[in-house]
Short mmCIF file of C-alpha atoms in Angstrom, two decimals:
data_model
loop_
_atom_site.label_atom_id
_atom_site.label_comp_id
_atom_site.label_asym_id
_atom_site.label_seq_id
_atom_site.Cartn_x
_atom_site.Cartn_y
_atom_site.Cartn_z
CA MET A 17 38.13 -1.91 -21.69
CA ILE A 18 40.38 1.16 -21.42
CA PRO A 19 42.04 1.98 -24.78
CA PRO A 20 45.83 2.22 -24.72
CA PRO A 21 47.18 5.80 -24.73
CA SER A 22 47.75 7.20 -28.22
CA GLU A 23 51.23 7.99 -29.51
CA ASP A 24 50.24 11.61 -30.24
CA GLY A 25 48.82 11.98 -26.76
CA HIS A 26 52.03 10.64 -25.27
CA GLN A 27 54.13 13.05 -27.34
CA ALA A 28 51.87 16.00 -26.48
CA ARG A 29 52.09 15.21 -22.77
CA ASN A 30 55.90 15.12 -22.91
CA ALA A 31 55.98 18.42 -24.81
CA TRP A 32 53.52 19.93 -22.33
CA ARG A 33 55.70 18.81 -19.41
CA GLY A 34 58.86 20.30 -20.98
CA SER A 35 57.16 23.62 -21.62
CA LEU A 36 55.79 23.72 -18.08
CA TRP A 37 59.30 23.22 -16.69
CA ALA A 38 60.70 25.94 -18.96
CA CYS A 39 58.04 28.42 -17.83
CA GLY A 40 58.68 27.39 -14.22
CA LEU A 41 62.40 28.09 -14.60
CA ASN A 42 61.55 31.53 -16.00
CA ALA A 43 59.12 32.21 -13.12
CA VAL A 44 61.74 31.29 -10.52
CA GLY A 45 65.02 32.09 -12.26
CA MET A 46 64.39 35.59 -13.55
CA PRO A 47 63.30 37.08 -10.18
CA LEU A 48 66.43 35.49 -8.67
CA ASP A 49 68.40 37.74 -10.99
CA LEU A 50 67.18 40.66 -8.86
CA LEU A 51 69.18 39.28 -5.93
CA ILE A 52 72.34 39.11 -8.00
CA ALA A 53 71.77 42.59 -9.41
CA ARG A 54 70.77 44.26 -6.14
CA ASP A 55 74.03 46.27 -6.01
CA VAL A 56 74.07 47.11 -9.72
CA ALA A 57 73.32 50.76 -10.31
CA ASN A 58 70.54 51.69 -12.74
CA MET A 59 69.39 48.07 -12.97
CA PRO A 60 65.66 48.11 -13.81
CA ARG A 61 63.65 45.66 -11.76
CA TRP A 62 60.63 45.38 -14.00
CA PRO A 63 62.14 43.20 -16.82
CA ALA A 64 62.97 40.36 -14.45
CA LEU A 65 59.66 40.70 -12.61
CA ALA A 66 57.67 40.94 -15.84
CA SER A 67 59.47 37.91 -17.29
CA GLY A 68 58.83 35.89 -14.11
CA ALA A 69 55.17 36.97 -14.13
CA ALA A 70 54.86 35.91 -17.77
CA GLY A 71 56.34 32.53 -16.79
CA VAL A 72 53.67 32.16 -14.09
CA LEU A 73 50.92 33.18 -16.51
CA LEU A 74 52.09 30.67 -19.13
CA MET A 75 52.23 27.97 -16.46
CA LEU A 76 48.60 28.74 -15.61
CA VAL A 77 47.64 28.45 -19.30
CA LEU A 78 49.41 25.10 -19.52
CA PHE A 79 47.92 23.93 -16.25
CA ALA A 80 44.42 24.80 -17.46
CA GLN A 81 44.98 22.49 -20.43
CA ARG A 82 46.58 19.69 -18.42
CA ARG A 83 43.80 17.21 -19.27
CA ARG A 84 43.97 17.95 -23.01
CA PRO A 85 47.58 18.92 -23.69
CA THR A 86 48.58 19.49 -27.29
CA ALA A 87 52.04 19.70 -28.86
CA ARG A 88 50.96 22.94 -30.55
CA LEU A 89 50.14 24.62 -27.23
CA ALA A 90 53.40 23.35 -25.75
CA ARG A 91 55.43 24.79 -28.66
CA ALA A 92 53.61 28.14 -28.51
CA THR A 93 54.01 28.61 -24.75
CA PHE A 94 57.63 27.48 -24.92
CA LEU A 95 58.50 30.04 -27.61
CA VAL A 96 56.54 32.89 -25.97
CA ASN A 97 58.32 32.11 -22.71
CA ILE A 98 61.72 32.26 -24.43
CA ALA A 99 60.79 35.52 -26.23
CA VAL A 100 59.78 37.20 -22.96
CA MET A 101 63.04 36.10 -21.33
CA LEU A 102 65.09 37.39 -24.25
CA VAL A 103 63.48 40.83 -24.03
CA ALA A 104 64.20 40.94 -20.29
CA LEU A 105 67.79 39.74 -20.77
CA TRP A 106 68.35 42.30 -23.52
CA ILE A 107 67.46 45.09 -21.13
CA THR A 108 69.26 43.77 -18.04
CA SER A 109 72.44 42.88 -19.96
CA GLY A 110 72.82 46.55 -20.94
CA ALA A 111 72.74 47.56 -17.26
CA TYR A 112 75.18 44.77 -16.33
CA ALA A 113 77.60 45.78 -19.09
CA ALA A 114 77.56 49.41 -17.94
CA ALA A 115 77.97 48.58 -14.26
CA PRO A 116 81.38 49.05 -12.61
CA GLY A 117 83.32 45.87 -11.90
CA ARG A 118 83.78 42.78 -14.01
CA TRP A 119 80.76 41.15 -15.56
CA ILE A 120 80.91 37.65 -16.96
CA PRO A 121 78.64 38.27 -19.93
CA PHE A 122 75.50 36.47 -20.97
CA GLN A 123 75.54 33.75 -18.29
CA ALA A 124 71.74 33.53 -18.42
CA ASN A 125 71.84 33.11 -22.21
CA LYS A 126 74.37 30.26 -21.94
CA LEU A 127 72.30 28.55 -19.27
CA GLY A 128 69.13 29.19 -21.28
CA ALA A 129 70.58 27.55 -24.40
CA LEU A 130 71.45 24.39 -22.43
CA ALA A 131 68.08 24.38 -20.67
CA ALA A 132 66.26 24.78 -24.02
CA ALA A 133 68.10 21.70 -25.32
CA MET A 134 66.77 19.69 -22.40
CA LEU A 135 63.19 21.00 -22.30
CA ALA A 136 62.20 21.96 -25.86
CA PRO A 137 59.06 20.22 -27.17
CA ASP A 138 60.79 19.26 -30.42
CA LEU A 139 63.90 19.73 -32.55
CA VAL A 140 62.72 22.84 -34.44
CA THR A 141 61.43 24.65 -31.35
CA GLY A 142 64.62 23.78 -29.49
CA SER A 143 66.82 25.04 -32.32
CA LEU A 144 64.85 28.30 -32.46
CA ALA A 145 65.24 28.77 -28.71
CA ILE A 146 68.98 28.05 -28.74
CA GLY A 147 69.38 30.36 -31.74
CA GLY A 148 67.42 33.03 -29.86
CA PHE A 149 69.63 32.92 -26.76
CA VAL A 150 72.85 32.91 -28.79
CA GLY A 151 71.69 35.42 -31.39
CA MET A 152 70.42 37.85 -28.76
CA ALA A 153 73.75 37.74 -26.90
CA LEU A 154 75.82 38.41 -30.02
CA LEU A 155 73.46 41.11 -31.28
CA ARG A 156 73.45 42.78 -27.86
CA TYR A 157 77.25 42.73 -27.84
CA LEU A 158 77.33 44.47 -31.20
CA THR A 159 75.00 47.21 -29.94
CA LEU A 160 77.21 48.07 -26.96
CA HIS A 161 79.66 50.95 -27.08
CA ASP A 162 83.25 50.07 -27.93
CA ALA A 163 84.31 50.99 -24.40
CA LEU A 164 81.93 48.47 -22.93
CA GLN A 165 82.91 45.80 -25.48
CA GLU A 166 86.57 46.21 -24.50
CA ARG A 167 85.74 45.37 -20.88
CA PHE A 168 84.62 41.87 -21.87
CA ALA A 169 86.89 39.00 -20.79
CA ILE A 170 89.08 37.24 -23.35
CA GLY A 171 87.00 35.13 -25.75
CA GLU A 172 83.73 36.78 -24.77
CA PRO A 173 81.09 36.90 -26.05
CA TRP A 174 82.16 34.25 -28.60
CA THR A 175 82.30 31.43 -26.03
CA ILE A 176 78.52 31.37 -26.31
CA LEU A 177 79.01 29.74 -29.72
CA ILE A 178 80.63 26.78 -27.94
CA TYR A 179 77.60 26.63 -25.68
CA ALA A 180 75.44 26.70 -28.79
CA VAL A 181 77.29 23.72 -30.28
CA PHE A 182 76.91 21.76 -27.05
CA ALA A 183 73.24 22.74 -26.71
CA LEU A 184 72.47 21.69 -30.31
CA ALA A 185 74.30 18.38 -29.79
CA LEU A 186 72.29 17.76 -26.60
CA LEU A 187 69.08 18.67 -28.42
CA ALA A 188 69.85 16.31 -31.32
CA TYR A 189 70.70 13.50 -28.91
CA ARG A 190 67.50 14.12 -26.97
CA ALA A 191 65.43 14.18 -30.18
CA GLN A 192 66.98 10.83 -31.12
CA ARG A 193 66.08 9.39 -27.71
CA ILE A 194 62.53 10.69 -28.02
CA ALA A 195 62.22 9.11 -31.47
CA LEU A 196 63.47 5.81 -30.04
CA ALA A 197 61.06 6.06 -27.12
CA ARG A 198 58.23 6.72 -29.57
CA ARG A 199 59.14 3.63 -31.57
CA MET A 200 59.25 1.56 -28.38
CA PHE A 201 55.95 3.04 -27.27
CA ARG A 202 54.38 2.12 -30.62
CA VAL A 203 55.68 -1.45 -30.42
CA ARG A 204 54.47 -1.76 -26.82
CA THR A 205 51.03 -0.39 -27.72
CA GLU A 206 50.74 -2.80 -30.63
CA SER A 207 51.80 -5.65 -28.38
CA ILE A 208 49.13 -4.74 -25.81
CA ALA A 209 46.49 -4.55 -28.54
CA THR A 210 47.55 -7.93 -29.94
CA GLN A 211 47.47 -9.46 -26.46
CA ARG A 212 43.95 -8.16 -25.90
CA LEU A 213 42.79 -9.48 -29.25
CA ALA A 214 44.46 -12.84 -28.63
CA ARG A 215 42.87 -13.08 -25.18
CA ALA A 216 39.43 -12.27 -26.57
CA PHE A 217 39.75 -14.81 -29.41
CA LEU A 218 41.00 -17.57 -27.11
CA ALA A 219 38.30 -16.78 -24.53
CA LEU A 220 35.75 -17.01 -27.33
CA ARG A 221 37.20 -20.35 -28.41
CA ASP A 222 37.30 -21.74 -24.86
CA PHE A 223 33.79 -20.46 -24.23
CA THR A 224 32.37 -22.19 -27.33
CA ASN A 225 34.26 -25.48 -27.00
CA THR A 226 32.00 -26.82 -24.24
CA PRO A 227 28.64 -26.13 -25.94
CA LEU A 228 30.04 -27.52 -29.21
CA GLN A 229 31.16 -30.64 -27.38
CA THR A 230 27.65 -30.95 -25.93
CA ILE A 231 26.03 -30.62 -29.37
CA GLU A 232 28.39 -33.19 -30.88
CA LEU A 233 27.83 -35.75 -28.14
CA ALA A 234 24.06 -35.14 -28.12
CA ALA A 235 24.05 -35.81 -31.87
CA VAL A 236 25.84 -39.14 -31.26
CA ILE A 237 23.16 -40.17 -28.77
CA LEU A 238 20.36 -39.14 -31.12
CA ARG A 239 22.00 -41.01 -34.00
CA ARG A 240 22.12 -44.13 -31.86
CA GLN A 241 18.52 -43.80 -30.65
CA HIS A 242 16.94 -42.50 -33.86
CA PRO A 243 18.79 -43.79 -36.94
CA GLU A 244 16.10 -42.25 -39.17
CA LEU A 245 17.36 -38.78 -38.18
CA ALA A 246 20.75 -39.42 -39.80
CA PRO A 247 20.37 -36.83 -42.62
CA ILE A 248 19.52 -34.10 -40.10
CA LEU A 249 22.27 -35.17 -37.73
CA ASP A 250 24.76 -35.19 -40.61
CA ARG A 251 23.98 -31.51 -41.14
CA ILE A 252 24.53 -30.81 -37.45
CA ASP A 253 27.84 -32.68 -37.56
CA ARG A 254 29.01 -30.73 -40.58
CA SER A 255 28.04 -27.43 -38.96
CA VAL A 256 29.81 -28.35 -35.74
CA ASP A 257 32.85 -29.38 -37.74
CA ARG A 258 32.94 -25.98 -39.43
CA LEU A 259 32.80 -24.26 -36.05
CA TYR A 260 35.62 -26.48 -34.80
CA ARG A 261 37.73 -25.47 -37.77
CA LEU A 262 37.00 -21.82 -37.02
CA ASN A 263 38.04 -22.38 -33.41
CA ASN A 264 41.27 -24.01 -34.56
CA THR A 265 42.24 -20.89 -36.46
CA PHE A 266 42.38 -19.07 -33.11
CA SER A 267 45.19 -21.41 -31.99
CA VAL A 268 47.73 -19.13 -33.69
CA TYR A 269 47.13 -16.61 -30.87
CA GLU A 270 48.16 -19.06 -28.13
CA SER A 271 51.86 -18.26 -28.47
CA GLN A 272 51.20 -14.50 -28.26
CA ILE A 273 49.73 -14.52 -24.77
CA GLU A 274 51.69 -13.78 -21.63
CA TRP A 275 49.55 -15.52 -19.03
CA THR A 276 48.98 -13.84 -15.67
CA GLU A 277 47.55 -14.92 -12.31
CA GLU A 278 44.19 -13.50 -13.41
CA ASP A 279 44.05 -16.04 -16.22
CA LEU A 280 44.09 -19.04 -13.89
CA THR A 281 40.32 -19.09 -13.49
CA PRO A 282 39.10 -16.55 -16.03
CA ASP A 283 35.53 -15.50 -16.64
CA PRO A 284 35.36 -15.92 -20.44
CA THR A 285 32.44 -13.53 -20.80
CA ALA A 286 34.43 -10.76 -19.11
CA LEU A 287 37.42 -11.42 -21.36
CA VAL A 288 35.32 -11.20 -24.51
CA ILE A 289 33.16 -8.19 -23.66
CA GLY A 290 35.76 -6.48 -21.49
CA HIS A 291 33.94 -6.07 -18.13
CA MET B 21 29.54 -48.68 -4.09
CA GLY B 22 31.09 -47.88 -7.49
CA HIS B 23 32.46 -50.39 -9.96
CA PRO B 24 35.78 -50.40 -11.83
CA SER B 25 33.90 -50.11 -15.11
CA ASP B 26 32.24 -46.89 -13.91
CA VAL B 27 33.29 -43.55 -15.33
CA LEU B 28 33.71 -40.42 -13.25
CA PHE B 29 33.02 -37.22 -15.15
CA LEU B 30 33.68 -33.81 -13.55
CA ASP B 31 32.59 -30.70 -15.45
CA ASP B 32 30.90 -27.52 -14.25
CA ASP B 33 28.72 -27.28 -17.38
CA ASP B 34 25.35 -28.89 -16.59
CA ASP B 35 24.43 -29.66 -20.20
CA LEU B 36 27.76 -31.23 -21.10
CA ARG B 37 27.73 -33.26 -17.89
CA ALA B 38 24.21 -34.60 -18.51
CA THR B 39 24.95 -35.32 -22.17
CA PHE B 40 28.23 -37.06 -21.41
CA THR B 41 26.58 -39.18 -18.73
CA ASP B 42 23.79 -40.17 -21.16
CA LEU B 43 26.36 -40.97 -23.84
CA VAL B 44 28.42 -43.27 -21.61
CA ARG B 45 25.28 -45.09 -20.48
CA THR B 46 23.74 -45.31 -23.95
CA VAL B 47 26.71 -45.95 -26.23
CA PHE B 48 29.18 -47.64 -23.90
CA ALA B 49 26.68 -49.30 -21.55
CA ARG B 50 28.68 -48.18 -18.53
CA GLU B 51 27.70 -46.29 -15.43
CA CYS B 52 28.81 -42.67 -15.35
CA HIS B 53 28.93 -40.46 -12.27
CA GLY B 54 28.58 -36.89 -13.46
CA ILE B 55 29.58 -34.28 -10.91
CA GLY B 56 29.95 -30.50 -11.18
CA SER B 57 32.43 -29.49 -8.50
CA HIS B 58 35.19 -30.51 -6.14
CA ARG B 59 32.59 -30.51 -3.36
CA ASP B 60 30.46 -33.01 -5.32
CA LEU B 61 33.53 -35.21 -5.67
CA ILE B 62 34.08 -35.28 -1.93
CA ALA B 63 30.40 -36.03 -1.42
CA LEU B 64 30.62 -38.94 -3.90
CA GLY B 65 33.52 -40.31 -1.83
CA GLU B 66 34.11 -44.09 -2.16
CA ARG B 67 32.05 -44.37 -5.33
CA ALA B 68 34.41 -41.95 -7.06
CA LEU B 69 37.45 -43.89 -5.88
CA HIS B 70 36.18 -47.13 -7.42
CA CYS B 71 35.68 -45.72 -10.92
CA GLY B 72 38.03 -47.11 -13.57
CA VAL B 73 38.53 -43.79 -15.32
CA ALA B 74 38.11 -40.20 -14.16
CA ILE B 75 37.61 -37.47 -16.74
CA LEU B 76 38.15 -34.06 -15.16
CA ASP B 77 37.55 -30.62 -16.59
CA ILE B 78 40.53 -28.45 -15.60
CA ASN B 79 38.75 -25.14 -15.09
CA LEU B 80 35.65 -25.44 -12.93
CA GLY B 81 34.93 -21.72 -12.79
CA PRO B 82 36.34 -18.62 -11.15
CA GLU B 83 37.56 -18.82 -7.56
CA VAL B 84 36.65 -22.46 -6.98
CA PRO B 85 38.92 -25.54 -6.75
CA SER B 86 40.04 -26.71 -10.19
CA GLY B 87 40.19 -30.13 -11.80
CA ILE B 88 43.80 -30.28 -10.62
CA ASP B 89 42.55 -30.02 -7.03
CA ALA B 90 40.15 -32.87 -7.80
CA TYR B 91 43.10 -34.87 -9.16
CA GLY B 92 44.97 -34.20 -5.90
CA TRP B 93 42.01 -35.39 -3.84
CA LEU B 94 41.66 -38.59 -5.88
CA ARG B 95 45.34 -39.49 -5.68
CA LYS B 96 45.52 -38.58 -1.98
CA HIS B 97 42.69 -40.99 -1.27
CA GLY B 98 44.34 -43.87 -3.08
CA TYR B 99 42.68 -43.64 -6.47
CA GLY B 100 44.69 -45.82 -8.85
CA GLY B 101 42.62 -45.49 -11.99
CA ARG B 102 43.25 -43.57 -15.13
CA ILE B 103 42.83 -39.81 -14.94
CA VAL B 104 42.19 -37.73 -18.02
CA PHE B 105 41.99 -33.96 -17.98
CA LEU B 106 39.57 -32.51 -20.49
CA THR B 107 40.15 -28.87 -21.29
CA GLY B 108 38.99 -26.18 -23.66
CA HIS B 109 41.95 -23.97 -22.79
CA ALA B 110 45.11 -23.27 -24.77
CA ALA B 111 48.01 -25.71 -24.35
CA SER B 112 50.10 -22.83 -23.02
CA HIS B 113 47.57 -21.93 -20.30
CA PRO B 114 49.15 -22.22 -16.82
CA LEU B 115 46.54 -24.70 -15.53
CA VAL B 116 46.98 -26.91 -18.60
CA MET B 117 50.77 -26.74 -18.23
CA GLU B 118 50.41 -27.72 -14.58
CA ALA B 119 48.17 -30.65 -15.52
CA ARG B 120 50.74 -31.84 -18.07
CA ARG B 121 53.50 -31.70 -15.47
CA LEU B 122 51.62 -34.13 -13.21
CA GLY B 123 52.92 -37.00 -15.34
CA ASP B 124 50.40 -39.72 -14.50
CA ALA B 125 47.41 -37.99 -16.08
CA GLU B 126 46.61 -37.32 -19.71
CA VAL B 127 45.44 -33.99 -21.04
CA VAL B 128 42.90 -34.07 -23.84
CA SER B 129 41.57 -30.96 -25.56
CA LYS B 130 37.90 -30.23 -26.07
CA PRO B 131 36.23 -31.05 -28.32
CA VAL B 132 36.96 -34.75 -28.02
CA SER B 133 35.60 -36.93 -30.81
CA LEU B 134 33.58 -40.08 -30.29
CA LEU B 135 36.53 -42.08 -31.62
CA ALA B 136 38.92 -40.51 -29.11
CA LEU B 137 36.39 -40.97 -26.34
CA THR B 138 35.99 -44.64 -27.25
CA SER B 139 39.74 -45.01 -27.07
CA LEU B 140 39.87 -43.32 -23.67
CA LEU B 141 37.18 -45.49 -22.16
CA GLU B 142 38.27 -48.76 -23.72
CA ASP B 143 41.92 -48.29 -22.83
CA ALA B 144 41.02 -48.03 -19.15
CA THR B 145 41.14 -51.64 -18.00
CA PRO B 146 38.77 -51.71 -15.02
CA ALA B 147 40.42 -54.62 -13.20
CA GLU B 148 43.73 -52.80 -12.86
CA HIS B 149 42.36 -49.58 -11.46
CA ALA B 150 40.72 -50.51 -8.20
CA PRO B 151 41.71 -48.23 -5.30
CA GLN B 152 44.82 -49.32 -3.42
#
């Protein structure tokens, strides 16, 4: 009998999946930035490439642990991935800000905050990631020369705070949904376990009813043919009666079973021992 | 040729079948035809159709015709006697539910007591249950 998946295992797998997607977005998204920045003077290529490479490396680490994913590993890889991206964005945003022409600032940070809300393994990790994207953008703005700051569009870079509010709201909503899904998963798992137990008990009862019936009827015949055996047969009757009463206690499980086609002609031994 | 006082007993458990047959002969002084499968029922043919009461186990094992199939065979061949399903399964089991829906057959749960068995056999009035 295959045990139902554990709640922790289910949670770890979801966290692992979210982290894998985040690292994948880094691996693909950051090198794409090179295309956008191809005409930007003095734009270093290595931050985007290094960030993308780190995303690939973290994906490999996660992939290696795909059979035994843990929430801890998912959190660690997610945060390392975000940290690598922030370092790269810190460097590239300086080159963007200094480049001629208008730059809409910190687009990657805004996108990153929203993506973190959708992919973070949990509420705390997600909040840290969103805080990282927003904090880095504001800190970077403060480190730029006044001349560069004055080139920013109206409301920039403070619009990122609106993104932060939306990202945190999305994260909270998602955390609530995950908590609900966990509760439903727990109820479902308990229901499956109860069904299995009920099936095994009822199979046991059905399996024993026939031999008990045989013993009872055989005792009736013996009582008729050998009246002198009455004291011994009384003991058999009492023992059979006790077993019947035990069997009756299993009746409470009848209402908990959802019968399937496989139950139409079941093999009781298989139901009890599981194969 | 069977007799209206005869009892037909269908159960796939050899020991229960032999014991039940002995009981009917010893305690009730009636002939009992104990059979273990739908195939045995067909082989018994006319003798089965002349029994006054047929007691059928519902589940005769995996992937073989059930007691409900035996019921169908009996009724199809003009059996007019009393049919009682004997089952060790839960009342909510699909086969038991199907047996209850048949309407002209009773469903009795295992284990059946001697008192209940006496009632089943004595209530079947042989003269009324000859095949049509």
